[in-house]
Coordinates of C-alpha atoms in Angstrom, one line a residue:
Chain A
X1 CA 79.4 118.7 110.3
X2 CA 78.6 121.2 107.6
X3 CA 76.7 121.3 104.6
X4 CA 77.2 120.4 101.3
X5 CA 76.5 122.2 97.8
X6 CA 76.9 120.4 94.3
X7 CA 76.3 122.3 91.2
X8 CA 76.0 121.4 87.5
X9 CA 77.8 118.8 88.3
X10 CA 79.5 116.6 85.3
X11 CA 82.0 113.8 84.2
X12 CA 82.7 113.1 81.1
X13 CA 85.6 110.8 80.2
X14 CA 87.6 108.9 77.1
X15 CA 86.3 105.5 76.6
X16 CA 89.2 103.5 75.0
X17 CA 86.5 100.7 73.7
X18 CA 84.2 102.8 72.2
X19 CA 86.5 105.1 70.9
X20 CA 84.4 107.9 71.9
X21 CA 84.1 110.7 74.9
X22 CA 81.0 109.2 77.6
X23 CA 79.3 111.4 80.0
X24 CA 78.6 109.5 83.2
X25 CA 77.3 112.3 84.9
X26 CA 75.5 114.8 83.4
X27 CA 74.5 118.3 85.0
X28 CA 73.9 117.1 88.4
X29 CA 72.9 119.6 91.4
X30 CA 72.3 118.7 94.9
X31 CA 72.1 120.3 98.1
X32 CA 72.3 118.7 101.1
X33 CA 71.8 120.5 104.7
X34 CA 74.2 120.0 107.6
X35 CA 73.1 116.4 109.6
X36 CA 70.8 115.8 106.5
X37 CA 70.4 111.7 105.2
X38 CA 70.4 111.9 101.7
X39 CA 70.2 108.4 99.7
X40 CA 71.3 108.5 95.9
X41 CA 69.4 106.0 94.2
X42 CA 69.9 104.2 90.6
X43 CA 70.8 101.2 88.7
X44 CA 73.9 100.3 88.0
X45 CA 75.9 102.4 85.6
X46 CA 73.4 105.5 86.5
X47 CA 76.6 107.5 87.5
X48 CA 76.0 107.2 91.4
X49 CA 79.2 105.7 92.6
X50 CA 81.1 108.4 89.8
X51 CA 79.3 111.1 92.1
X52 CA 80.6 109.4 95.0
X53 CA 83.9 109.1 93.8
X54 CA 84.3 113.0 92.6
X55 CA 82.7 114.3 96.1
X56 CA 85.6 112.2 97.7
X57 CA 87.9 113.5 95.4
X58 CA 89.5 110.2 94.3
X59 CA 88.6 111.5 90.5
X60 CA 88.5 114.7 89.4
X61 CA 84.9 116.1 87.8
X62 CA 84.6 118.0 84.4
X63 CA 82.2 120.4 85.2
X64 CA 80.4 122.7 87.8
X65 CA 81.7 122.4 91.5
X66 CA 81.4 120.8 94.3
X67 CA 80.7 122.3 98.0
X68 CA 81.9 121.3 101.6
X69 CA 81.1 123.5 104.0
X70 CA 81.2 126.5 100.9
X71 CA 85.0 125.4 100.0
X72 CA 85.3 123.4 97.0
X73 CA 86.6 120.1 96.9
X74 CA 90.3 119.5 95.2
X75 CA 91.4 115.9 95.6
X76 CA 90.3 113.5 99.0
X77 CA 90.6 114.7 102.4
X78 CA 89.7 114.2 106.0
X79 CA 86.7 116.7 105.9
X80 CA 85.0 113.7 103.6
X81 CA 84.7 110.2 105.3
X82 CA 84.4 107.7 103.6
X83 CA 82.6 104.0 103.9
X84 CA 83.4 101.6 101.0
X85 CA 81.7 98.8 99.9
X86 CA 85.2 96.8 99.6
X87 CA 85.2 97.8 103.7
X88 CA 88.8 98.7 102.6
X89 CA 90.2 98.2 106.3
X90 CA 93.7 98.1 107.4
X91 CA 94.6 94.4 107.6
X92 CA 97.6 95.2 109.1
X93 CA 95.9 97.3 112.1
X94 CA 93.9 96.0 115.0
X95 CA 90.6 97.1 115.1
X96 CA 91.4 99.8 117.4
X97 CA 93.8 101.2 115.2
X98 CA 91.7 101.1 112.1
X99 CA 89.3 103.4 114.1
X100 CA 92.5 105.2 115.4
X101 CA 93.9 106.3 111.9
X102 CA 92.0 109.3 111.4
X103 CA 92.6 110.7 114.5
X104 CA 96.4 109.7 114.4
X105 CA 97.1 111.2 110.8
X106 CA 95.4 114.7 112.9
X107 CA 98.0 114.3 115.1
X108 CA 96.4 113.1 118.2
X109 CA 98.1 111.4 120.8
X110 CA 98.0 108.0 121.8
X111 CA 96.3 107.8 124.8
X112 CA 93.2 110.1 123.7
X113 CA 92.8 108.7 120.1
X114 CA 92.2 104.9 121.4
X115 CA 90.0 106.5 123.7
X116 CA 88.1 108.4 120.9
X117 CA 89.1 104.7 118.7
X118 CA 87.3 103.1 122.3
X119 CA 84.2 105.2 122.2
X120 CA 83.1 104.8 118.7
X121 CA 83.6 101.1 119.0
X122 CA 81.4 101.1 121.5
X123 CA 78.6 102.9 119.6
X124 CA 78.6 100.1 117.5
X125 CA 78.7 97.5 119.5
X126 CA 82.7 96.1 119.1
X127 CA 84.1 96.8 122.3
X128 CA 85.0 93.4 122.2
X129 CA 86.8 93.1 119.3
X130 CA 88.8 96.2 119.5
X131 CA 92.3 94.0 119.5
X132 CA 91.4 91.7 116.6
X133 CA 92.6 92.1 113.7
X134 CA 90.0 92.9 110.0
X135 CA 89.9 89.3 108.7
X136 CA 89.4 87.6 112.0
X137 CA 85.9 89.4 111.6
X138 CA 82.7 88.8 110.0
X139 CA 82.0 90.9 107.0
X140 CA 79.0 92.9 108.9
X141 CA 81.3 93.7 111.4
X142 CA 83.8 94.5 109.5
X143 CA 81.8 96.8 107.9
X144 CA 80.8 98.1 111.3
X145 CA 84.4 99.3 111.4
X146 CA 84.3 100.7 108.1
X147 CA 81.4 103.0 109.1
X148 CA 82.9 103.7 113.1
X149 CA 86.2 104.6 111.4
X150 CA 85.1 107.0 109.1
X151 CA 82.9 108.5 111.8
X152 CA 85.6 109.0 114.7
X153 CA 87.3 111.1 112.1
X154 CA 84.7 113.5 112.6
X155 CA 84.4 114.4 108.9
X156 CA 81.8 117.4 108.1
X157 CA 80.2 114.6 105.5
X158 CA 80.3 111.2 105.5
X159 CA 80.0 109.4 101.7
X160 CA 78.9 106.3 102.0
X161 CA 78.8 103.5 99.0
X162 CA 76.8 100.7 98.7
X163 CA 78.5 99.7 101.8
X164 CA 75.7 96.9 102.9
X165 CA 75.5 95.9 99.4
X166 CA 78.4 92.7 100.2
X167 CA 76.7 91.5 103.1
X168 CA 73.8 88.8 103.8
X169 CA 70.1 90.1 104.3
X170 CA 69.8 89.7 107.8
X171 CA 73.2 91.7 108.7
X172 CA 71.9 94.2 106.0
X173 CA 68.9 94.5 107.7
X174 CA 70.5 94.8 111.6
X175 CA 73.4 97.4 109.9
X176 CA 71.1 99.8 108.4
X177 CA 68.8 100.2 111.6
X178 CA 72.1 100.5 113.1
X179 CA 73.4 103.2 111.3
X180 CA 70.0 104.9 111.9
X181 CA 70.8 104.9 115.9
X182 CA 74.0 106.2 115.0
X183 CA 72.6 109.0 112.5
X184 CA 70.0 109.9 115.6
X185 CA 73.0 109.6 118.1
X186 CA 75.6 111.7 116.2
X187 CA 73.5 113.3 113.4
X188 CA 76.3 113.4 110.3
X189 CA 75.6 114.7 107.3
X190 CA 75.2 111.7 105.1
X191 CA 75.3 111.0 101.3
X192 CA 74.3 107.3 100.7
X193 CA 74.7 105.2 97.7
X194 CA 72.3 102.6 97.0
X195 CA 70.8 100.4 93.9
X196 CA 68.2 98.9 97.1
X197 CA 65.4 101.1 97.0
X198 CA 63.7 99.8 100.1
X199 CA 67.7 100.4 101.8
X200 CA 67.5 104.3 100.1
X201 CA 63.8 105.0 101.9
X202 CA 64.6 103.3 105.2
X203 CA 67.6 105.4 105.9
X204 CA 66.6 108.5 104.1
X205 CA 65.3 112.1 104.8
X206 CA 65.3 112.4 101.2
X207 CA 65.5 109.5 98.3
X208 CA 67.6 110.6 95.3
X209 CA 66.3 109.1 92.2
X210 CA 69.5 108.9 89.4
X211 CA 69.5 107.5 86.2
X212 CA 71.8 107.7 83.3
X213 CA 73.6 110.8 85.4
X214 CA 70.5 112.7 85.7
X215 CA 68.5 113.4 88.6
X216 CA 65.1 112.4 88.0
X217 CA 63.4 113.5 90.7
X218 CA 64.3 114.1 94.8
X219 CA 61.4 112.8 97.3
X220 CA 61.4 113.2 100.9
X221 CA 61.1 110.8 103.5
X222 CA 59.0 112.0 106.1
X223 CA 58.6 108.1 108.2
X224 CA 59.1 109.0 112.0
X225 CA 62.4 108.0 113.6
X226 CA 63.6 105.5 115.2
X227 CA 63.0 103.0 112.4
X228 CA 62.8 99.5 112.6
X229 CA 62.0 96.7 110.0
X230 CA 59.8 95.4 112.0
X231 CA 57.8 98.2 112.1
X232 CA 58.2 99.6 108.5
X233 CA 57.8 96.4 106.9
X234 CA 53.9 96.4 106.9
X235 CA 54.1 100.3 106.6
X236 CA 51.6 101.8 104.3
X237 CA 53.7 105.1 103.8
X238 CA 56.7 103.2 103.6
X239 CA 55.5 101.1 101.0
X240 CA 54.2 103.8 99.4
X241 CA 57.1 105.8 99.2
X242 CA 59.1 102.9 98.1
X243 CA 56.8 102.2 95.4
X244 CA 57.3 105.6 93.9
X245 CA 60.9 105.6 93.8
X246 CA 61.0 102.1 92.4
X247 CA 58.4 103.2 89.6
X248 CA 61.3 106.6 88.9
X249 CA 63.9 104.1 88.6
X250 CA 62.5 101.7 86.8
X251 CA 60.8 103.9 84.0
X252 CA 63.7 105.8 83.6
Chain B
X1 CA 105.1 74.2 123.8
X2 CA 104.5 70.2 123.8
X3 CA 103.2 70.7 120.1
X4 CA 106.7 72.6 119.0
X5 CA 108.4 69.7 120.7
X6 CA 106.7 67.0 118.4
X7 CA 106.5 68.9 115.5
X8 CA 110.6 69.2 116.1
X9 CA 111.1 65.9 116.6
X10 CA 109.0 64.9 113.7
X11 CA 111.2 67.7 112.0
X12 CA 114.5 65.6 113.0
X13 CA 113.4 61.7 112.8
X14 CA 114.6 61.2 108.9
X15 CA 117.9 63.3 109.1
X16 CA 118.1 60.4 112.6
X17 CA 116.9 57.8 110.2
X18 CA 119.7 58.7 107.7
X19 CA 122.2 59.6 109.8
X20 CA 121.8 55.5 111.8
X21 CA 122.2 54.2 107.9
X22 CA 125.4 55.9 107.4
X23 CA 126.8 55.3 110.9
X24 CA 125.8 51.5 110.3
X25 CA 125.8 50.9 106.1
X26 CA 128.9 52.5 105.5
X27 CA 131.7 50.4 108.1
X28 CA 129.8 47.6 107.1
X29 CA 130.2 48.1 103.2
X30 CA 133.6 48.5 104.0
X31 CA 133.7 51.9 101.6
X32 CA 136.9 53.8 100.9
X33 CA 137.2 57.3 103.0
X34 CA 138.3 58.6 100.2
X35 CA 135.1 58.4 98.6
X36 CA 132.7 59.1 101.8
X37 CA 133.7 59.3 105.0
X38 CA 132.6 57.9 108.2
X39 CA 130.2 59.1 110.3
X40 CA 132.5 59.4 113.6
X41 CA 135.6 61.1 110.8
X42 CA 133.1 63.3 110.4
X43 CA 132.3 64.4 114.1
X44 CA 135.8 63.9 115.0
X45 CA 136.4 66.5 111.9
X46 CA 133.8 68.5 113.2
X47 CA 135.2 69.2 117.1
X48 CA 138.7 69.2 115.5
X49 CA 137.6 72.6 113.2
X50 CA 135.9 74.0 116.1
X51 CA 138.9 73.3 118.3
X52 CA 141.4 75.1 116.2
X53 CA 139.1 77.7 115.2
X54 CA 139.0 77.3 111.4
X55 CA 134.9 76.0 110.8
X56 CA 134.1 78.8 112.8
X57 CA 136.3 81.2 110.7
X58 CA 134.7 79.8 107.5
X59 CA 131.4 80.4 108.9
X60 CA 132.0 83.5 110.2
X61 CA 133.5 84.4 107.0
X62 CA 130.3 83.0 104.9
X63 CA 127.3 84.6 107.5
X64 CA 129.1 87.8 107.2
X65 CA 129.0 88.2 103.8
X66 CA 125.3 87.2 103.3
X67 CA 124.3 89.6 106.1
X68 CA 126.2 92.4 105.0
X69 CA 124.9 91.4 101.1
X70 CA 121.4 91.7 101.9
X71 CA 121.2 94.2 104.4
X72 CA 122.7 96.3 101.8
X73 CA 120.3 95.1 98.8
X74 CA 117.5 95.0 101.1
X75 CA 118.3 98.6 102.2
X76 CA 117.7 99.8 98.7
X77 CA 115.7 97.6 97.4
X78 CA 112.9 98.2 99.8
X79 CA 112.4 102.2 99.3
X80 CA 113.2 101.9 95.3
X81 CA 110.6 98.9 95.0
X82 CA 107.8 101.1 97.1
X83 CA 108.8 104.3 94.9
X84 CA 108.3 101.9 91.7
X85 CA 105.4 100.6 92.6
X86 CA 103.4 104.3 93.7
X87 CA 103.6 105.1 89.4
X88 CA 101.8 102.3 87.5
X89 CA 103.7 103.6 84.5
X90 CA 107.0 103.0 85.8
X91 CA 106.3 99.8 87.6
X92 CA 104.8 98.4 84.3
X93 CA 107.7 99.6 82.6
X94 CA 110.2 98.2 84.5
X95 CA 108.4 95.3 85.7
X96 CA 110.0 92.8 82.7
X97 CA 113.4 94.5 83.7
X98 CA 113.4 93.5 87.0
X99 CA 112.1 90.0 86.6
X100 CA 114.7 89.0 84.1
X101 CA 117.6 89.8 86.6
X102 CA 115.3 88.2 89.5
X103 CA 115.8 84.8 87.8
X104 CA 119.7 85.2 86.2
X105 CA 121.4 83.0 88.6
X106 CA 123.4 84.8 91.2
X107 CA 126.3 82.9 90.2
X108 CA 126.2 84.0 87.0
X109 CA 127.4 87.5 88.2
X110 CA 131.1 85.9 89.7
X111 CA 133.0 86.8 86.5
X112 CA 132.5 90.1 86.5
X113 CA 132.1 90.3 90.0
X114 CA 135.8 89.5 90.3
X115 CA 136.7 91.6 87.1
X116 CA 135.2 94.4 89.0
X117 CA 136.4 93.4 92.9
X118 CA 139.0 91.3 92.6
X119 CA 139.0 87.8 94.3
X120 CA 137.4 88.0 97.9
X121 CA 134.9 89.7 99.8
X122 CA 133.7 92.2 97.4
X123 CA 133.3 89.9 94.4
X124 CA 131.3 87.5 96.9
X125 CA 129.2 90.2 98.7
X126 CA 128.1 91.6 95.5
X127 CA 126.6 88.0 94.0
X128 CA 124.3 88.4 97.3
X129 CA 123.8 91.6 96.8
X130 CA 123.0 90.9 93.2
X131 CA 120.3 87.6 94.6
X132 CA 118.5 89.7 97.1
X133 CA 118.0 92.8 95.4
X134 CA 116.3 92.1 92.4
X135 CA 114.1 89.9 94.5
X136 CA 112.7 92.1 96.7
X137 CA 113.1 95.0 94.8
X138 CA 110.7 93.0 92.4
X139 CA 108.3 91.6 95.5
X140 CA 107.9 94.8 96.7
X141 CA 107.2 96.9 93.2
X142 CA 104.8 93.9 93.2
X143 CA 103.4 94.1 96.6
X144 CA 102.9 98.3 96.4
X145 CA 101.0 97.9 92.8
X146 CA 98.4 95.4 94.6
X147 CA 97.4 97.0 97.2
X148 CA 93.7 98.1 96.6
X149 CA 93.0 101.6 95.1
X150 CA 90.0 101.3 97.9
X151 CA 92.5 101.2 101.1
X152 CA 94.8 103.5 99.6
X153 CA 91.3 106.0 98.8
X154 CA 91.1 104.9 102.1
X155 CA 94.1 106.2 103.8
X156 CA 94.1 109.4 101.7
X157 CA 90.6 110.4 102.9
X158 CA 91.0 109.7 106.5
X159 CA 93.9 112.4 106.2
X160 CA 96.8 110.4 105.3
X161 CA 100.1 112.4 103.8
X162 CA 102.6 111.7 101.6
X163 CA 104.6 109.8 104.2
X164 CA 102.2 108.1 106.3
X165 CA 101.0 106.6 102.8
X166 CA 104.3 105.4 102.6
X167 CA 104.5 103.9 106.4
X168 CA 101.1 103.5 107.2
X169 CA 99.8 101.8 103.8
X170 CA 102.4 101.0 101.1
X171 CA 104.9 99.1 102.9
X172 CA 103.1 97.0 105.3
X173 CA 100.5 96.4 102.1
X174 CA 103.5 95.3 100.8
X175 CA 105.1 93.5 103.3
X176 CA 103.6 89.9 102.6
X177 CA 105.7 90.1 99.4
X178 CA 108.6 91.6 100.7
X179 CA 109.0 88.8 102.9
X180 CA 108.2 86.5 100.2
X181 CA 110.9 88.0 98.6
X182 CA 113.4 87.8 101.3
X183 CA 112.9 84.8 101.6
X184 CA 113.0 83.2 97.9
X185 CA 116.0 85.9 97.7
X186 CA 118.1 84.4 100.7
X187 CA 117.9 81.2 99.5
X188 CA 119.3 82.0 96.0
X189 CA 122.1 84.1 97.8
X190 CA 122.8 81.2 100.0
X191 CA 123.2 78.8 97.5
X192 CA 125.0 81.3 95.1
X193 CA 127.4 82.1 98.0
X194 CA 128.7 78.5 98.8
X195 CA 129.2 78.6 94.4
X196 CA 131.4 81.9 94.7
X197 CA 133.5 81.2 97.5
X198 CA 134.2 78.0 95.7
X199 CA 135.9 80.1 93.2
X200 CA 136.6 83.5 94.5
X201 CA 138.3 83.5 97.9
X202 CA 140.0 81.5 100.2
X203 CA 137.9 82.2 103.3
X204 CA 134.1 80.4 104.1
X205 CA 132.2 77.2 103.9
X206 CA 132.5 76.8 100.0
X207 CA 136.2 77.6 100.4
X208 CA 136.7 74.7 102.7
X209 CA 134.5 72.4 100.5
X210 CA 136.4 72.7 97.5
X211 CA 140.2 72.9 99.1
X212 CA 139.2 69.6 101.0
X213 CA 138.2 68.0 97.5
X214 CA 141.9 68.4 96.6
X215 CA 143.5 66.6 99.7
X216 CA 140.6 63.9 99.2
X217 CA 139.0 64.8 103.4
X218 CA 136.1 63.7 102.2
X219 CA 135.0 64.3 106.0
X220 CA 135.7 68.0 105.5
X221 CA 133.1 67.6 102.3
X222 CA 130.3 66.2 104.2
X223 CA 130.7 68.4 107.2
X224 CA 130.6 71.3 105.2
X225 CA 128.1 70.2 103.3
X226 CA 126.4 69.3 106.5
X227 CA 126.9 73.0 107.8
X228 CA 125.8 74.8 104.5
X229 CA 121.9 72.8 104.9
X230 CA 121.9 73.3 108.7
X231 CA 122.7 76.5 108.7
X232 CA 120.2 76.8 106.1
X233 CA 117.1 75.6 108.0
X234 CA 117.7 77.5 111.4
X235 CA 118.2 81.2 109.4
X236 CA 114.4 79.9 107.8
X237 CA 112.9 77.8 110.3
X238 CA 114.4 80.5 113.2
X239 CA 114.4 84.1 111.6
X240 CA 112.2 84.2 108.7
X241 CA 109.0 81.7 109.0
X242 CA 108.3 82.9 112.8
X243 CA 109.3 87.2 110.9
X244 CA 106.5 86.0 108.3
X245 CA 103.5 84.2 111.4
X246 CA 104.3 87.3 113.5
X247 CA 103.2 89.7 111.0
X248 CA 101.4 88.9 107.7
X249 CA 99.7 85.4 108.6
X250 CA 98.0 87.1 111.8
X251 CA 97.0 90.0 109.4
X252 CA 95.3 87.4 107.1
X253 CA 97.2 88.3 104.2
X254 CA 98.4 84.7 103.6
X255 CA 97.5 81.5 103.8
X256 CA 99.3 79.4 106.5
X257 CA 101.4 76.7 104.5

């Protein structure tokens, strides 16, 4: 796991509608320390998933630079998990082999990457459906893949977007304490994309407010770990917290 | 195993249902063999070609030339389709191209097929060449373009090359059309094969149809006929529908029909 460094960041693109040149992301800098939480925060359209997107290198940025571990980022790569909110599984791969692919484009061999494939499952609770196959599983645990398989890549960060944001309330609510255990367990760096603002201060060290590409403001989470719904829900910091970040993104 | 049974039989009881009408309706209509033959002409038609060898030669003759047809289509069709569909720009360019020749007959390619082979294996090998590869070259162009950018964002971030793109993601993403299109694509060639060898050889099932016609064997018809659906429904029912449940029904990426 290693740090990672953006500065200045900025998109700007063509938009064939309007006819004119938009800037979805506009002079962006962020740091985040190595095993650091960070949530990104914003309405839709703020520019949070474009961030996303550039860090993983699926789209190229306009301006400043991005950071992994001090080398700058040129296209998608294995150093840069990633958790989508499509899932965006292998249909055609069992379960085991989803969490196997990362390892297996590294070159591992067989034997040791199902074990690595076995171990991560476990983490997450899907020992027993290792052999079945994406869409003979429920959307949370298909998720649970998503997030398992980017992890057993070991990838210095891991991006995640919106990925609880397809799934019903109550599997929301069990995934994101679970990817807290994990976070404690493995301690990733973690960049975390999120319109939920209660989601963005229940996982976070540090809540990052967005709106129309700029960051507004960054606010650390200082709730004590582990966290559960159960006891945050009536939390008076928690709810305090929360209420500032709504009140950023909301008067932006 | 009791459930393949009954579905098999329920499979067979109308062809047994049609096949008691002819044995019975057609003595006791008293109809010329000239104009449809008996049912035991027929059989007795049937052992007789197997006997001396020549059904089994026109067979022969006829699988060979689908097998080697799309082997050969599918062999290039597979790799250009995948290579079409990576480029948006060239897939959407040549989209229109390739569904045009998709849906010209197969049999509409004998003429020049025999201007350019002669009369005989070539000419015929090429019209099945001709109705599987536009097909799946087609299907699979298709099948590469809709994989999700997500899963192929995916792939590429979990350290997928070039070339585990291409095995990993691209072709089995597009495999539920590739069979799709094997299988709408054999069927053409099939039906365009029995057409061709009606006109250009003088080896296979449409050969036999068509030579029979002349010495009015109207059992010869029928039993070729007979042969041409048969054969038909074991290549699907036996090699492609259980290729198809093995692989892209268990992945999910169909609907069972």
């Amino acid at each position: 796991m290693k740090d990672l460094t953006i500065r200045n960041l900025s998109k700007t693109y063509f938009d064939p509608y309007a006819g004119t040149n938009v800037t979805a992301v506009h002079d962006v800098s962020l740091k985040v320390e190595q095993g650091e939480f960070v949530c990104i925060v914003g309405p839709s359209g703020c520019g949070k998933t474009t961030i996303l997107n550039m860090i993983a290198g699926f789209i190229p940025h306009t301006g400043g630079e991005i950071l992994v571990g001090g080398r700058p980022v040129k296209g998608p790569g294995p150093d840069r998990g990633v958790v989508f909110q499509s899932f965006a599984l292998f249909p055609w791969r069992t379960v085991l082999e989803n969490v196997a692919f990362g390892p297996k484009m590294r070159g591992v061999r067989k034997v040791e990457r199902e074990k690595i494939a076995h171990e991560f499952l476990a983490l997450a609770k899907l020992t027993e459906a290792a052999g079945r196959y994406p869409n003979e599983l429920s959307g949370g645990m298909q998720q649970r893949v998503g997030v398992v398989r980017a992890l057993a890549n070991e990838p210095d960060v891991l991006l995640m977007d919106e990925p609880f944001a397809s799934v019903d309330a109550q599997t929301r609510m069990t995934l994101q304490e679970e990817l807290t255990r994990i976070w404690q367990e493995k301690r990733p760096t973690v960049i975390f994309i999120t319109h939920d603002v209660a989601e963005a201060v229940f996982l976070a060290n540090r809540v990052v407010a967005l709106s129309k590409g700029r960051v507004l403001e960054e606010i650390d989470v200082d709730l004590p770990r582990p966290r559960s719904w159960d006891a945050l829900n009536d939390d008076a910091r928690f709810k305090e917290l929360s209420g500032r970040v709504l009140q950023l993104v909301r008067s932006a | 195993m009791r459930h393949w049974l009954s579905s098999a039989l329920w499979f067979a009881s109308p062809f047994a249902v049609l096949i008691v009408l002819w044995a019975v309706l057609i003595p006791y209509l008293d109809v010329n063999p000239r104009l449809f033959p008996h049912l035991t002409s027929v059989v007795e038609a049937g052992i007789e070609g197997i006997q001396d060898g020549t059904l089994i030669r026109h067979v022969g003759a006829s699988l060979l030339r689908v097998a080697v047809g799309t082997v050969l289509a599918l062999l290039i069709a597979i790799p250009l389709g995948v290579a079409m569909g990576v480029s948006p720009i060239v897939s959407g360019f040549l989209t229109p191209l390739f569904r045009f020749f998709s849906v010209l007959a197969g049999i509409a390619w004998i003429p020049i097929a025999t201007l350019w082979f002669g009369y005989g294996f070539g000419a015929i090998t090429f019209v099945i060449f001709n109705a599987v590869f536009f097909i799946v070259t087609y299907n699979t162009l298709l099948g590469v373009s809709t994989i999700p950018l997500q899963v192929r964002n995916a792939a590429a971030s979990l350290g997928a090359g070039r070339w585990a793109m291409l095995t990993e993601v691209l072709l089995p993403g597009a495999l539920p059309n590739i069979v799709t299109g094997i299988r709408t694509g054999l069927g053409f060639a099939w039906r365009g094969l029995i057409a061709a060898e009606m006109i250009a050889t003088n080896v296979g099932l449409g050969y036999m149809l068509f030579v029979a016609r002349d010495f009015y064997k109207t059992e010869v018809i029928v039993l070729g006929m007979i042969m041409i659906g048969v054969l038909w429904l074991l290549l699907d029912r036996l090699v492609l529908a259980p290729l198809e449940r093995a692989t892209i029904e268990r992945w999910g990426m169909v609907q069972r029909t």
